[in-house]
């Protein structure tokens, strides 16, 4: 037991705690992936998280909540052939082509509650809508080609930020060291 006292004989605590944070995540809370007989796939996912921080020096609580919904669908084309012409000849590749479309809706809100003044104020937050398309093709046991495109729209909840929109597209070639 620590019995350290100051000059007025007041107890001095060995630790000073300024902030207490509780974080909880359900990632995913609900996840449904379905593969149909007709090579169709569908997906639903719901993720929730919350972080609550109690600031003892400022007498306020910060509450950050995230709610994320994802809807997806895809289709697998069996045995798609691609002919690649090389220097002296041509090579025929045969693999499945997987195409996916995902829609995502995400709410991210941060609220500050000042305990002494009894004031609740939104300080940050954004609503995000994402639509994305991907196509995957296995070139060999070590190479995988993916073509992708996505569009993201951000709509803020507070007035100190602006709505934005981004579009990404491209391809990735993945190389695996283990066959």
PDB file of C-alpha atoms in Angstrom:
ATOM      1  CA  UNK A   1       0.000   0.000   0.000  1.00  0.00           C
ATOM      2  CA  UNK A   2       1.296   3.429  -0.929  1.00  0.00           C
ATOM      3  CA  UNK A   3       1.258   6.001   1.899  1.00  0.00           C
ATOM      4  CA  UNK A   4       2.904   8.959   0.185  1.00  0.00           C
ATOM      5  CA  UNK A   5       1.632  12.300   1.520  1.00  0.00           C
ATOM      6  CA  UNK A   6       2.294  15.936   0.582  1.00  0.00           C
ATOM      7  CA  UNK A   7       3.151  18.780   3.022  1.00  0.00           C
ATOM      8  CA  UNK A   8      -0.542  19.219   4.005  1.00  0.00           C
ATOM      9  CA  UNK A   9      -0.733  15.467   4.750  1.00  0.00           C
ATOM     10  CA  UNK A  10      -2.962  14.839   1.687  1.00  0.00           C
ATOM     11  CA  UNK A  11      -2.703  11.457   0.041  1.00  0.00           C
ATOM     12  CA  UNK A  12      -0.845  11.437  -3.319  1.00  0.00           C
ATOM     13  CA  UNK A  13      -2.083   8.748  -5.661  1.00  0.00           C
ATOM     14  CA  UNK A  14       0.573   6.714  -7.510  1.00  0.00           C
ATOM     15  CA  UNK A  15      -1.369   6.778 -10.805  1.00  0.00           C
ATOM     16  CA  UNK A  16      -3.259   9.561 -12.511  1.00  0.00           C
ATOM     17  CA  UNK A  17      -5.941   8.452 -14.961  1.00  0.00           C
ATOM     18  CA  UNK A  18      -6.993  11.176 -17.415  1.00  0.00           C
ATOM     19  CA  UNK A  19      -9.000   9.159 -19.925  1.00  0.00           C
ATOM     20  CA  UNK A  20     -10.983   5.931 -19.790  1.00  0.00           C
ATOM     21  CA  UNK A  21     -11.937   4.370 -23.141  1.00  0.00           C
ATOM     22  CA  UNK A  22     -14.339   1.533 -23.896  1.00  0.00           C
ATOM     23  CA  UNK A  23     -14.287   0.101 -27.418  1.00  0.00           C
ATOM     24  CA  UNK A  24     -16.599  -2.534 -28.821  1.00  0.00           C
ATOM     25  CA  UNK A  25     -16.695  -3.988 -32.322  1.00  0.00           C
ATOM     26  CA  UNK A  26     -19.028  -6.393 -34.029  1.00  0.00           C
ATOM     27  CA  UNK A  27     -17.191  -6.969 -37.285  1.00  0.00           C
ATOM     28  CA  UNK A  28     -19.312  -8.505 -38.683  1.00  0.00           C
ATOM     29  CA  UNK A  29     -22.442  -8.449 -36.573  1.00  0.00           C
ATOM     30  CA  UNK A  30     -24.253 -10.332 -39.342  1.00  0.00           C
ATOM     31  CA  UNK A  31     -22.571 -11.889 -42.390  1.00  0.00           C
ATOM     32  CA  UNK A  32     -24.400 -13.915 -45.030  1.00  0.00           C
ATOM     33  CA  UNK A  33     -22.495 -15.316 -48.034  1.00  0.00           C
ATOM     34  CA  UNK A  34     -24.459 -17.452 -50.477  1.00  0.00           C
ATOM     35  CA  UNK A  35     -23.247 -19.469 -53.466  1.00  0.00           C
ATOM     36  CA  UNK A  36     -26.091 -20.451 -55.748  1.00  0.00           C
ATOM     37  CA  UNK A  37     -26.207 -23.451 -58.102  1.00  0.00           C
ATOM     38  CA  UNK A  38     -26.226 -21.133 -61.113  1.00  0.00           C
ATOM     39  CA  UNK A  39     -22.702 -19.734 -60.276  1.00  0.00           C
ATOM     40  CA  UNK A  40     -24.300 -16.646 -58.754  1.00  0.00           C
ATOM     41  CA  UNK A  41     -23.041 -15.372 -55.391  1.00  0.00           C
ATOM     42  CA  UNK A  42     -24.670 -12.910 -53.046  1.00  0.00           C
ATOM     43  CA  UNK A  43     -23.540 -11.307 -49.848  1.00  0.00           C
ATOM     44  CA  UNK A  44     -24.849  -9.201 -46.978  1.00  0.00           C
ATOM     45  CA  UNK A  45     -22.711  -7.888 -44.135  1.00  0.00           C
ATOM     46  CA  UNK A  46     -23.509  -5.594 -41.211  1.00  0.00           C
ATOM     47  CA  UNK A  47     -20.706  -4.198 -39.055  1.00  0.00           C
ATOM     48  CA  UNK A  48     -21.079  -2.021 -35.966  1.00  0.00           C
ATOM     49  CA  UNK A  49     -18.543  -0.435 -33.681  1.00  0.00           C
ATOM     50  CA  UNK A  50     -18.570   2.079 -30.869  1.00  0.00           C
ATOM     51  CA  UNK A  51     -15.822   3.827 -28.947  1.00  0.00           C
ATOM     52  CA  UNK A  52     -16.712   5.827 -25.838  1.00  0.00           C
ATOM     53  CA  UNK A  53     -14.043   7.909 -24.065  1.00  0.00           C
ATOM     54  CA  UNK A  54     -14.447   9.627 -20.714  1.00  0.00           C
ATOM     55  CA  UNK A  55     -12.041  12.560 -20.369  1.00  0.00           C
ATOM     56  CA  UNK A  56     -11.718  13.294 -16.662  1.00  0.00           C
ATOM     57  CA  UNK A  57      -9.704  16.508 -17.038  1.00  0.00           C
ATOM     58  CA  UNK A  58     -12.186  18.116 -19.475  1.00  0.00           C
ATOM     59  CA  UNK A  59     -15.325  16.535 -17.964  1.00  0.00           C
ATOM     60  CA  UNK A  60     -16.617  15.282 -21.297  1.00  0.00           C
ATOM     61  CA  UNK A  61     -17.572  12.051 -23.018  1.00  0.00           C
ATOM     62  CA  UNK A  62     -16.725  11.418 -26.683  1.00  0.00           C
ATOM     63  CA  UNK A  63     -18.945   8.865 -28.422  1.00  0.00           C
ATOM     64  CA  UNK A  64     -17.927   7.546 -31.861  1.00  0.00           C
ATOM     65  CA  UNK A  65     -20.343   5.153 -33.611  1.00  0.00           C
ATOM     66  CA  UNK A  66     -19.850   3.394 -36.935  1.00  0.00           C
ATOM     67  CA  UNK A  67     -22.588   1.492 -38.758  1.00  0.00           C
ATOM     68  CA  UNK A  68     -21.600  -0.259 -42.014  1.00  0.00           C
ATOM     69  CA  UNK A  69     -23.844  -2.207 -44.439  1.00  0.00           C
ATOM     70  CA  UNK A  70     -22.466  -4.109 -47.449  1.00  0.00           C
ATOM     71  CA  UNK A  71     -24.560  -5.671 -50.211  1.00  0.00           C
ATOM     72  CA  UNK A  72     -22.811  -7.714 -52.876  1.00  0.00           C
ATOM     73  CA  UNK A  73     -23.470  -9.923 -55.854  1.00  0.00           C
ATOM     74  CA  UNK A  74     -21.238 -11.822 -58.201  1.00  0.00           C
ATOM     75  CA  UNK A  75     -21.075 -14.338 -60.975  1.00  0.00           C
ATOM     76  CA  UNK A  76     -18.511 -16.989 -61.913  1.00  0.00           C
ATOM     77  CA  UNK A  77     -17.943 -17.775 -65.593  1.00  0.00           C
ATOM     78  CA  UNK A  78     -16.505 -21.293 -65.856  1.00  0.00           C
ATOM     79  CA  UNK A  79     -13.485 -22.135 -68.047  1.00  0.00           C
ATOM     80  CA  UNK A  80     -12.966 -18.794 -69.809  1.00  0.00           C
ATOM     81  CA  UNK A  81     -10.204 -19.052 -72.413  1.00  0.00           C
ATOM     82  CA  UNK A  82      -7.739 -16.230 -73.050  1.00  0.00           C
ATOM     83  CA  UNK A  83      -5.184 -16.410 -75.853  1.00  0.00           C
ATOM     84  CA  UNK A  84      -1.898 -14.579 -75.212  1.00  0.00           C
ATOM     85  CA  UNK A  85       0.458 -13.992 -78.137  1.00  0.00           C
ATOM     86  CA  UNK A  86       4.114 -14.127 -77.199  1.00  0.00           C
ATOM     87  CA  UNK A  87       7.286 -13.646 -79.262  1.00  0.00           C
ATOM     88  CA  UNK A  88       7.190 -16.884 -81.230  1.00  0.00           C
ATOM     89  CA  UNK A  89       3.728 -18.262 -80.648  1.00  0.00           C
ATOM     90  CA  UNK A  90       0.645 -18.112 -78.565  1.00  0.00           C
ATOM     91  CA  UNK A  91      -0.458 -19.551 -75.262  1.00  0.00           C
ATOM     92  CA  UNK A  92      -4.034 -20.397 -74.305  1.00  0.00           C
ATOM     93  CA  UNK A  93      -5.097 -19.910 -70.687  1.00  0.00           C
ATOM     94  CA  UNK A  94      -8.223 -21.509 -69.264  1.00  0.00           C
ATOM     95  CA  UNK A  95      -9.605 -20.496 -65.861  1.00  0.00           C
ATOM     96  CA  UNK A  96     -12.715 -19.209 -64.095  1.00  0.00           C
ATOM     97  CA  UNK A  97     -13.578 -15.517 -64.307  1.00  0.00           C
ATOM     98  CA  UNK A  98     -15.143 -14.127 -61.113  1.00  0.00           C
ATOM     99  CA  UNK A  99     -16.993 -10.806 -61.299  1.00  0.00           C
ATOM    100  CA  UNK A 100     -18.302  -9.011 -58.177  1.00  0.00           C
ATOM    101  CA  UNK A 101     -20.347  -5.894 -57.515  1.00  0.00           C
ATOM    102  CA  UNK A 102     -20.406  -4.461 -53.968  1.00  0.00           C
ATOM    103  CA  UNK A 103     -22.469  -1.611 -52.547  1.00  0.00           C
ATOM    104  CA  UNK A 104     -21.479  -0.213 -49.159  1.00  0.00           C
ATOM    105  CA  UNK A 105     -23.226   2.325 -46.910  1.00  0.00           C
ATOM    106  CA  UNK A 106     -21.290   3.573 -43.896  1.00  0.00           C
ATOM    107  CA  UNK A 107     -22.287   6.058 -41.176  1.00  0.00           C
ATOM    108  CA  UNK A 108     -19.556   7.393 -38.917  1.00  0.00           C
ATOM    109  CA  UNK A 109     -20.693   9.867 -36.243  1.00  0.00           C
ATOM    110  CA  UNK A 110     -18.770  11.419 -33.359  1.00  0.00           C
ATOM    111  CA  UNK A 111     -20.633  13.214 -30.574  1.00  0.00           C
ATOM    112  CA  UNK A 112     -19.127  15.126 -27.648  1.00  0.00           C
ATOM    113  CA  UNK A 113     -21.088  15.368 -24.422  1.00  0.00           C
ATOM    114  CA  UNK A 114     -19.887  18.070 -22.029  1.00  0.00           C
ATOM    115  CA  UNK A 115     -20.968  16.899 -18.603  1.00  0.00           C
ATOM    116  CA  UNK A 116     -20.790  20.167 -16.630  1.00  0.00           C
ATOM    117  CA  UNK A 117     -22.543  22.318 -19.259  1.00  0.00           C
ATOM    118  CA  UNK A 118     -24.984  19.501 -20.182  1.00  0.00           C
ATOM    119  CA  UNK A 119     -24.319  20.076 -23.911  1.00  0.00           C
ATOM    120  CA  UNK A 120     -24.313  17.410 -26.639  1.00  0.00           C
ATOM    121  CA  UNK A 121     -22.571  18.463 -29.845  1.00  0.00           C
ATOM    122  CA  UNK A 122     -21.742  16.571 -33.050  1.00  0.00           C
ATOM    123  CA  UNK A 123     -18.064  17.205 -33.799  1.00  0.00           C
ATOM    124  CA  UNK A 124     -17.346  14.870 -36.716  1.00  0.00           C
ATOM    125  CA  UNK A 125     -19.095  12.435 -38.958  1.00  0.00           C
ATOM    126  CA  UNK A 126     -19.460  11.303 -42.492  1.00  0.00           C
ATOM    127  CA  UNK A 127     -21.802   9.183 -44.583  1.00  0.00           C
ATOM    128  CA  UNK A 128     -19.917   7.138 -47.173  1.00  0.00           C
ATOM    129  CA  UNK A 129     -21.415   5.371 -50.193  1.00  0.00           C
ATOM    130  CA  UNK A 130     -19.130   3.018 -52.149  1.00  0.00           C
ATOM    131  CA  UNK A 131     -19.878   1.087 -55.321  1.00  0.00           C
ATOM    132  CA  UNK A 132     -17.170  -1.267 -56.521  1.00  0.00           C
ATOM    133  CA  UNK A 133     -16.658  -3.797 -59.305  1.00  0.00           C
ATOM    134  CA  UNK A 134     -13.882  -6.414 -59.482  1.00  0.00           C
ATOM    135  CA  UNK A 135     -12.983  -9.141 -61.960  1.00  0.00           C
ATOM    136  CA  UNK A 136     -10.527 -11.916 -60.985  1.00  0.00           C
ATOM    137  CA  UNK A 137      -8.783 -14.335 -63.337  1.00  0.00           C
ATOM    138  CA  UNK A 138      -6.167 -16.926 -62.383  1.00  0.00           C
ATOM    139  CA  UNK A 139      -3.389 -16.849 -65.000  1.00  0.00           C
ATOM    140  CA  UNK A 140      -1.419 -19.741 -63.493  1.00  0.00           C
ATOM    141  CA  UNK A 141      -0.842 -21.406 -60.124  1.00  0.00           C
ATOM    142  CA  UNK A 142       1.361 -18.417 -59.148  1.00  0.00           C
ATOM    143  CA  UNK A 143      -0.234 -15.435 -60.939  1.00  0.00           C
ATOM    144  CA  UNK A 144      -3.651 -13.857 -60.352  1.00  0.00           C
ATOM    145  CA  UNK A 145      -4.946 -10.873 -62.350  1.00  0.00           C
ATOM    146  CA  UNK A 146      -7.556  -8.537 -60.871  1.00  0.00           C
ATOM    147  CA  UNK A 147      -9.224  -5.597 -62.616  1.00  0.00           C
ATOM    148  CA  UNK A 148     -11.118  -3.198 -60.360  1.00  0.00           C
ATOM    149  CA  UNK A 149     -13.107   0.041 -60.326  1.00  0.00           C
ATOM    150  CA  UNK A 150     -14.804   1.802 -57.450  1.00  0.00           C
ATOM    151  CA  UNK A 151     -16.551   5.079 -56.789  1.00  0.00           C
ATOM    152  CA  UNK A 152     -16.763   6.638 -53.308  1.00  0.00           C
ATOM    153  CA  UNK A 153     -19.059   9.486 -52.302  1.00  0.00           C
ATOM    154  CA  UNK A 154     -18.556  11.187 -48.915  1.00  0.00           C
ATOM    155  CA  UNK A 155     -21.276  13.353 -47.389  1.00  0.00           C
ATOM    156  CA  UNK A 156     -20.299  14.981 -44.052  1.00  0.00           C
ATOM    157  CA  UNK A 157     -22.645  15.433 -41.083  1.00  0.00           C
ATOM    158  CA  UNK A 158     -20.949  18.602 -39.826  1.00  0.00           C
ATOM    159  CA  UNK A 159     -20.593  21.853 -41.736  1.00  0.00           C
ATOM    160  CA  UNK A 160     -16.810  22.317 -41.431  1.00  0.00           C
ATOM    161  CA  UNK A 161     -16.058  19.715 -44.151  1.00  0.00           C
ATOM    162  CA  UNK A 162     -17.155  19.416 -47.770  1.00  0.00           C
ATOM    163  CA  UNK A 163     -18.724  16.568 -49.713  1.00  0.00           C
ATOM    164  CA  UNK A 164     -16.181  14.675 -51.811  1.00  0.00           C
ATOM    165  CA  UNK A 165     -16.248  12.032 -54.494  1.00  0.00           C
ATOM    166  CA  UNK A 166     -13.405   9.736 -55.634  1.00  0.00           C
ATOM    167  CA  UNK A 167     -13.104   7.197 -58.429  1.00  0.00           C
ATOM    168  CA  UNK A 168     -10.376   4.538 -58.567  1.00  0.00           C
ATOM    169  CA  UNK A 169      -9.709   1.987 -61.267  1.00  0.00           C
ATOM    170  CA  UNK A 170      -6.854  -0.195 -62.350  1.00  0.00           C
ATOM    171  CA  UNK A 171      -5.458  -3.689 -62.218  1.00  0.00           C
ATOM    172  CA  UNK A 172      -3.276  -5.730 -59.923  1.00  0.00           C
ATOM    173  CA  UNK A 173      -1.118  -8.705 -60.725  1.00  0.00           C
ATOM    174  CA  UNK A 174      -0.500 -10.914 -57.699  1.00  0.00           C
ATOM    175  CA  UNK A 175       2.465 -13.262 -57.547  1.00  0.00           C
ATOM    176  CA  UNK A 176       2.482 -16.110 -55.025  1.00  0.00           C
ATOM    177  CA  UNK A 177       5.716 -17.729 -53.891  1.00  0.00           C
ATOM    178  CA  UNK A 178       3.915 -20.849 -52.714  1.00  0.00           C
ATOM    179  CA  UNK A 179       2.190 -22.791 -55.524  1.00  0.00           C
TER     180      UNK A 179
END
